[in-house]
Short mmCIF file of C-alpha atoms in Angstrom, two decimals:
data_model
loop_
_atom_site.label_atom_id
_atom_site.label_comp_id
_atom_site.label_asym_id
_atom_site.label_seq_id
_atom_site.Cartn_x
_atom_site.Cartn_y
_atom_site.Cartn_z
CA MET P 24 22.05 31.82 21.77
CA LYS P 25 24.84 34.33 22.39
CA THR P 26 27.60 34.77 19.85
CA LEU P 27 31.22 35.81 19.92
CA PRO P 28 32.87 37.71 17.07
CA CYS P 29 35.44 35.61 15.30
CA GLY P 30 36.85 37.65 12.48
CA ASN P 31 35.07 39.73 9.89
CA ARG P 32 33.39 36.89 8.04
CA ALA P 33 31.16 35.12 10.55
CA GLN P 34 30.01 34.81 14.10
CA PHE P 35 30.10 31.56 16.00
CA PRO P 36 27.89 30.23 18.83
CA ARG P 37 29.34 29.99 22.33
CA LYS P 38 27.94 26.50 22.63
CA ILE P 39 31.18 24.95 21.44
CA LEU P 40 33.48 25.94 24.06
CA GLY P 41 31.15 22.98 25.76
CA ALA P 42 48.89 17.99 23.09
CA THR P 43 50.64 17.73 19.99
CA ALA P 44 50.12 19.44 16.68
CA LEU P 45 48.27 17.26 14.19
CA LEU P 46 49.16 16.68 10.58
CA LEU P 47 47.36 18.28 7.67
CA SER P 48 43.92 16.99 6.69
CA PRO P 49 42.25 14.70 7.21
CA LEU P 50 42.34 16.08 10.75
CA ILE P 51 39.80 13.71 12.26
CA PHE P 52 38.84 10.85 10.09
CA ALA P 53 41.23 8.40 8.51
CA LEU P 54 39.34 6.07 6.21
CA GLY P 55 39.41 2.53 7.48
CA GLN P 56 39.91 3.66 11.09
CA THR P 57 36.51 5.14 11.88
CA ARG P 58 33.37 3.08 12.31
CA SER P 59 29.65 3.56 12.55
CA VAL P 60 27.34 2.43 15.32
CA THR P 61 23.60 2.43 15.83
CA VAL P 62 22.19 2.89 19.30
CA ALA P 63 18.94 1.06 20.10
CA SER P 64 17.12 2.44 23.13
CA GLU P 65 13.95 4.32 24.09
CA PRO P 66 12.40 6.79 21.62
CA GLY P 67 13.59 10.35 22.21
CA ALA P 68 16.58 9.28 24.32
CA ILE P 69 19.65 11.52 24.30
CA VAL P 70 22.87 9.85 23.14
CA TRP P 71 26.27 10.93 24.42
CA ILE P 72 29.79 9.73 23.63
CA ASP P 73 32.45 10.72 26.16
CA ASP P 74 30.05 13.36 27.52
CA VAL P 75 29.66 14.94 24.07
CA ARG P 76 26.01 15.09 23.03
CA TYR P 77 25.39 13.55 19.61
CA GLY P 78 21.60 13.71 19.33
CA LYS P 79 18.33 11.91 20.08
CA THR P 80 16.95 8.53 19.09
CA ASP P 81 14.06 8.51 16.63
CA ALA P 82 10.50 7.25 17.13
CA THR P 83 11.73 3.66 16.94
CA GLY P 84 14.47 4.26 19.52
CA GLY P 85 17.28 4.16 16.96
CA PHE P 86 20.13 6.60 16.43
CA SER P 87 22.97 6.17 13.94
CA ILE P 88 26.42 7.67 14.44
CA LYS P 89 28.31 7.50 11.16
CA THR P 90 31.77 8.44 12.38
CA VAL P 91 33.13 7.15 15.68
CA ALA P 92 36.83 7.76 16.23
CA PRO P 93 39.22 4.88 16.95
CA GLY P 94 39.71 3.79 20.55
CA VAL P 95 37.58 3.04 23.59
CA HIS P 96 34.68 5.39 24.42
CA THR P 97 31.92 5.76 26.98
CA LEU P 98 28.43 5.63 25.51
CA ARG P 99 25.68 7.18 27.62
CA VAL P 100 21.93 7.29 27.06
CA SER P 101 19.31 9.19 29.04
CA ALA P 102 15.57 9.77 28.64
CA ASP P 103 12.92 11.52 30.69
CA GLY P 104 11.45 9.23 33.32
CA PHE P 105 14.16 6.59 32.86
CA LYS P 106 17.33 5.76 34.71
CA GLU P 107 20.40 6.85 32.78
CA THR P 108 22.67 4.07 31.55
CA THR P 109 26.24 3.92 30.30
CA LYS P 110 28.21 1.33 28.38
CA THR P 111 31.82 1.02 27.32
CA LEU P 112 32.24 1.15 23.56
CA THR P 113 35.23 -1.07 22.84
CA ALA P 114 37.89 -0.26 20.27
CA THR P 115 36.43 -2.68 17.71
CA GLN P 116 32.72 -2.53 18.47
CA ARG P 117 30.43 -1.45 15.65
CA GLY P 118 26.92 -2.03 14.34
CA GLU P 119 23.89 -2.05 16.65
CA ILE P 120 24.38 -1.46 20.36
CA LYS P 121 21.39 -2.05 22.61
CA LEU P 122 20.99 0.13 25.69
CA PRO P 123 17.60 -0.64 27.25
CA LEU P 124 16.42 1.82 29.90
CA THR P 125 14.36 1.17 33.03
CA ARG P 126 11.84 3.50 34.62
CA THR P 127 12.98 5.50 37.63
CA ASP P 128 11.29 7.20 40.57
CA ASP P 129 14.57 8.61 41.87
CA LYS P 130 13.76 12.18 42.98
CA ALA P 131 17.24 13.48 42.22
CA GLU P 132 17.34 12.03 38.72
CA LEU P 133 13.83 13.25 37.89
CA ALA P 134 14.65 16.76 39.14
CA TYR P 135 17.83 16.77 37.07
CA GLN P 136 15.91 15.70 33.96
CA GLU P 137 13.43 18.51 34.54
CA ALA P 138 16.30 20.99 34.86
CA GLU P 139 17.80 19.80 31.60
CA ARG P 140 14.42 20.20 29.85
CA LEU P 141 14.03 23.74 31.20
CA ALA P 142 17.62 24.91 30.64
CA SER P 143 16.94 26.32 27.18
CA SER P 144 13.50 27.79 27.88
CA ASP P 145 13.29 28.95 31.50
CA ARG P 146 16.71 29.22 33.08
CA ASP P 147 15.46 30.40 36.48
CA LYS P 148 13.23 27.34 36.85
CA ALA P 149 16.08 25.15 35.60
CA ILE P 150 18.35 26.55 38.32
CA ASP P 151 15.73 25.70 40.95
CA ALA P 152 15.40 22.16 39.55
CA TYR P 153 19.18 21.63 39.55
CA ARG P 154 19.26 22.69 43.19
CA GLN P 155 16.43 20.27 44.01
CA ALA P 156 18.45 17.48 42.38
CA ILE P 157 21.49 18.38 44.47
CA SER P 158 19.41 18.48 47.65
CA ALA P 159 18.04 15.03 46.87
CA ARG P 160 21.47 13.56 46.11
CA LEU P 161 24.59 14.95 47.73
CA GLY P 162 27.50 15.22 45.33
CA TYR P 163 25.33 14.93 42.19
CA THR P 164 28.08 15.82 39.72
CA ARG P 165 25.98 16.38 36.61
CA ALA P 166 23.52 18.56 38.52
CA TYR P 167 26.32 20.74 39.89
CA ILE P 168 27.76 21.17 36.39
CA GLY P 169 24.35 21.98 34.92
CA LEU P 170 23.73 24.45 37.74
CA SER P 171 27.04 26.17 37.12
CA ARG P 172 26.36 26.46 33.38
CA ALA P 173 22.86 27.87 33.96
CA LEU P 174 24.05 30.38 36.55
CA SER P 175 26.84 31.50 34.24
CA GLU P 176 24.40 31.96 31.34
CA ASN P 177 22.24 34.00 33.72
CA GLY P 178 25.19 36.28 34.41
CA ASP P 179 25.64 35.14 38.02
CA THR P 180 29.29 34.19 37.71
CA ASP P 181 30.00 34.29 41.45
CA ALA P 182 27.30 31.70 42.13
CA ALA P 183 28.44 29.65 39.11
CA LEU P 184 32.00 29.49 40.47
CA ALA P 185 30.65 28.70 43.95
CA ALA P 186 28.74 25.72 42.50
CA ILE P 187 31.99 24.37 41.06
CA ARG P 188 33.76 24.85 44.41
CA ASP P 189 30.93 23.00 46.16
CA LEU P 190 31.20 20.13 43.68
CA ARG P 191 34.92 19.83 44.29
CA LYS P 192 34.27 19.12 47.97
CA THR P 193 33.00 15.68 46.93
CA ALA P 194 34.51 15.34 43.43
CA PRO P 195 37.78 17.29 43.36
CA ARG P 196 38.83 16.06 39.91
CA THR P 197 35.99 16.70 37.46
CA ALA P 198 37.18 17.63 33.98
CA GLU P 199 33.92 19.10 32.72
CA ALA P 200 33.56 21.31 35.79
CA SER P 201 37.05 22.69 35.23
CA ALA P 202 36.20 23.36 31.57
CA VAL P 203 33.09 25.28 32.62
CA GLU P 204 35.21 27.21 35.11
CA GLY P 205 37.61 28.09 32.30
CA ARG P 206 34.75 29.43 30.19
CA ILE P 207 33.54 31.57 33.07
CA TYR P 208 36.98 33.08 33.66
CA LYS P 209 37.38 33.66 29.92
CA ASP P 210 34.08 35.54 29.81
CA LEU P 211 35.26 37.60 32.78
CA GLY P 212 38.44 38.52 30.85
CA ASP P 213 40.75 36.73 33.30
CA ASP P 214 42.89 34.90 30.72
CA ALA P 215 45.42 33.58 33.25
CA LYS P 216 42.77 31.82 35.34
CA ALA P 217 40.94 30.67 32.21
CA ILE P 218 44.07 29.04 30.80
CA ALA P 219 44.84 27.40 34.16
CA SER P 220 41.30 25.99 34.40
CA PHE P 221 41.26 24.73 30.81
CA LYS P 222 44.62 23.01 31.31
CA ARG P 223 43.41 21.52 34.58
CA ALA P 224 40.37 20.15 32.71
CA ILE P 225 42.63 18.50 30.13
CA THR P 226 44.76 16.94 32.88
CA GLU P 227 41.70 15.72 34.78
CA GLY P 228 40.31 14.30 31.55
CA ARG P 229 43.61 12.48 30.94
CA GLY P 230 44.11 14.40 27.72
CA PHE P 231 40.49 14.24 26.57
CA GLN P 232 38.49 17.43 27.01
CA PRO P 233 37.30 18.97 23.72
CA GLU P 234 35.51 21.84 25.44
CA ALA P 235 38.72 22.89 27.17
CA TYR P 236 40.82 22.58 23.99
CA THR P 237 38.24 24.62 22.11
CA GLY P 238 38.18 27.24 24.85
CA LEU P 239 41.97 27.52 24.73
CA GLY P 240 41.91 27.72 20.94
CA LEU P 241 39.36 30.51 20.93
CA LEU P 242 41.20 32.41 23.66
CA TYR P 243 44.49 32.30 21.76
CA LYS P 244 42.75 33.16 18.48
CA GLU P 245 41.29 36.28 20.08
CA ARG P 246 44.72 37.14 21.44
CA GLY P 247 46.18 36.77 17.96
CA ASP P 248 43.46 39.01 16.54
CA GLY P 249 44.28 41.60 19.20
CA TYR P 250 48.02 41.48 18.55
CA GLY P 251 47.32 41.86 14.84
CA GLY P 252 45.30 44.99 15.53
CA GLN P 253 48.26 46.36 17.49
CA GLY P 254 50.69 45.54 14.69
CA ASP P 255 52.65 43.05 16.84
CA THR P 256 53.17 40.36 14.21
CA SER P 257 55.55 38.28 16.34
CA LYS P 258 53.09 37.81 19.22
CA GLN P 259 50.29 37.39 16.72
CA ALA P 260 52.08 34.49 15.04
CA THR P 261 52.77 32.80 18.39
CA ALA P 262 49.15 33.14 19.49
CA TYR P 263 47.78 31.79 16.19
CA LEU P 264 50.17 28.83 16.37
CA GLU P 265 48.82 27.91 19.80
CA ALA P 266 45.23 28.53 18.67
CA ALA P 267 45.61 26.20 15.68
CA LYS P 268 47.11 23.45 17.84
CA ASP P 269 44.31 23.58 20.41
CA LEU P 270 41.51 23.90 17.87
CA ARG P 271 42.85 20.86 15.99
CA MET P 272 42.75 18.86 19.21
CA GLY P 273 39.23 20.00 19.98
CA LEU P 274 38.12 19.11 16.47
CA LYS P 275 39.79 15.71 16.61
CA GLN P 276 38.20 14.86 19.94
CA LEU P 277 34.69 15.96 18.94
CA SER P 278 34.94 13.50 16.05
CA GLY P 279 31.68 13.81 14.17
CA ALA P 280 29.58 15.49 16.85
CA PRO P 281 26.92 17.88 15.53
CA ASP P 282 28.71 21.12 16.41
CA THR P 283 31.97 20.56 14.57
CA SER P 284 31.04 23.02 11.81
CA VAL P 285 31.90 25.85 14.19
CA LEU P 286 35.32 24.41 14.90
CA TYR P 287 36.09 23.84 11.23
CA GLN P 288 35.35 27.49 10.55
CA LEU P 289 37.30 28.76 13.56
CA LEU P 290 40.34 26.71 12.62
CA GLY P 291 39.98 27.74 9.00
CA LEU P 292 40.04 31.41 9.98
CA VAL P 293 43.21 30.86 12.00
CA LEU P 294 44.90 29.08 9.08
CA GLU P 295 43.90 31.94 6.79
CA GLN P 296 45.37 34.46 9.22
CA GLN P 297 48.58 32.41 9.16
CA LYS P 298 48.41 32.58 5.34
CA LYS P 299 48.29 28.79 5.22
CA TYR P 300 45.79 28.88 2.40
CA ALA P 301 46.40 25.35 1.09
CA GLU P 302 45.77 23.92 4.57
CA ALA P 303 42.63 26.02 4.97
CA ILE P 304 41.30 24.84 1.61
CA ALA P 305 42.02 21.20 2.53
CA LEU P 306 40.26 21.70 5.87
CA TYR P 307 37.15 23.18 4.25
CA GLN P 308 37.12 20.43 1.62
CA GLU P 309 37.26 17.86 4.38
CA PHE P 310 34.27 19.47 6.03
CA LEU P 311 32.28 19.24 2.79
CA ARG P 312 33.22 15.56 2.38
CA PHE P 313 31.93 14.64 5.81
CA TYR P 314 29.05 17.12 6.08
CA PRO P 315 27.77 17.65 2.52
CA ASP P 316 24.23 18.33 3.73
CA SER P 317 25.20 20.83 6.43
CA SER P 318 23.43 24.19 6.45
CA ASP P 319 26.92 25.72 6.37
CA ALA P 320 28.01 23.82 3.25
CA ALA P 321 27.30 26.66 0.82
CA ALA P 322 29.20 29.17 2.95
CA VAL P 323 32.17 26.83 3.32
CA GLN P 324 32.19 26.24 -0.45
CA SER P 325 32.37 30.01 -0.94
CA PHE P 326 35.37 30.15 1.41
CA ILE P 327 37.16 27.66 -0.85
CA VAL P 328 36.38 29.70 -3.96
CA GLN P 329 37.67 32.89 -2.31
CA LEU P 330 40.86 31.23 -1.12
CA LYS P 331 41.61 29.62 -4.47
CA LYS P 332 41.20 33.03 -6.08
CA GLN P 333 43.63 34.53 -3.56
CA VAL P 334 46.17 31.78 -4.23
CA SER P 335 45.90 32.24 -8.01
CA GLU P 336 46.47 35.98 -7.66
CA GLN P 337 49.66 35.59 -5.63
#
């Protein structure tokens, strides 16, 4: 997995790129507002909430999600050889949610599932499978998005952008596609187009698009780092302010998804650069409360120790 430099302390995976400023911690979870749910489906099924992947069901078909943010969400479950199913998760629903799956012989869906299996091991074969899915079902939105991601990861940005343009012929307002487009433009160094695409994604998602918020946050953080290197403290401060706002929104919207450790650390670095040490400490402490068993817990604990030492020496 490729990495992007994010300060002198750590590197963060690109995976997380997939509004108003928020108050100080807790940024995501307010006790008494979150809830837990358990999905009951086929063994090895992938569980998504609002198109954010949370994980797979176990051998019994169960999967527990400890922290689900307030509000209405879309729960989606997919498994190889089965027809994907979705269900609305109401604002008050909690406990066990059954999502039985039925076998499928749909050529498009089976080709898409094959592409998803291959995406992390053989990208060229995955690209072929995505294209087979699109040929079997015109306007197959998820296949177009998967194709664009795979082509981008393969370095074929022109074809990746073309896949998004083709999708828009049948689905002109697709938030995830616009977020992927933003990532591509960001990687190409075209900040203006990246920002426009990320903002379009947020609009198309009616305010919900954590990948786009995260992409914006990382873009503005990198700008702030650059301005700092040039000694332009005014532009640096403005960029970090925007980065913190967008990263907070991305973190809030991911709400307990597996990859939030990256966002906690990105936002923490921005707060440190802003010299908001108390906020950074509170943020890291929040991470440890909700993810005490994370592989990053020891590193985050060391960040707290370092920051407290800095504060005591001021």
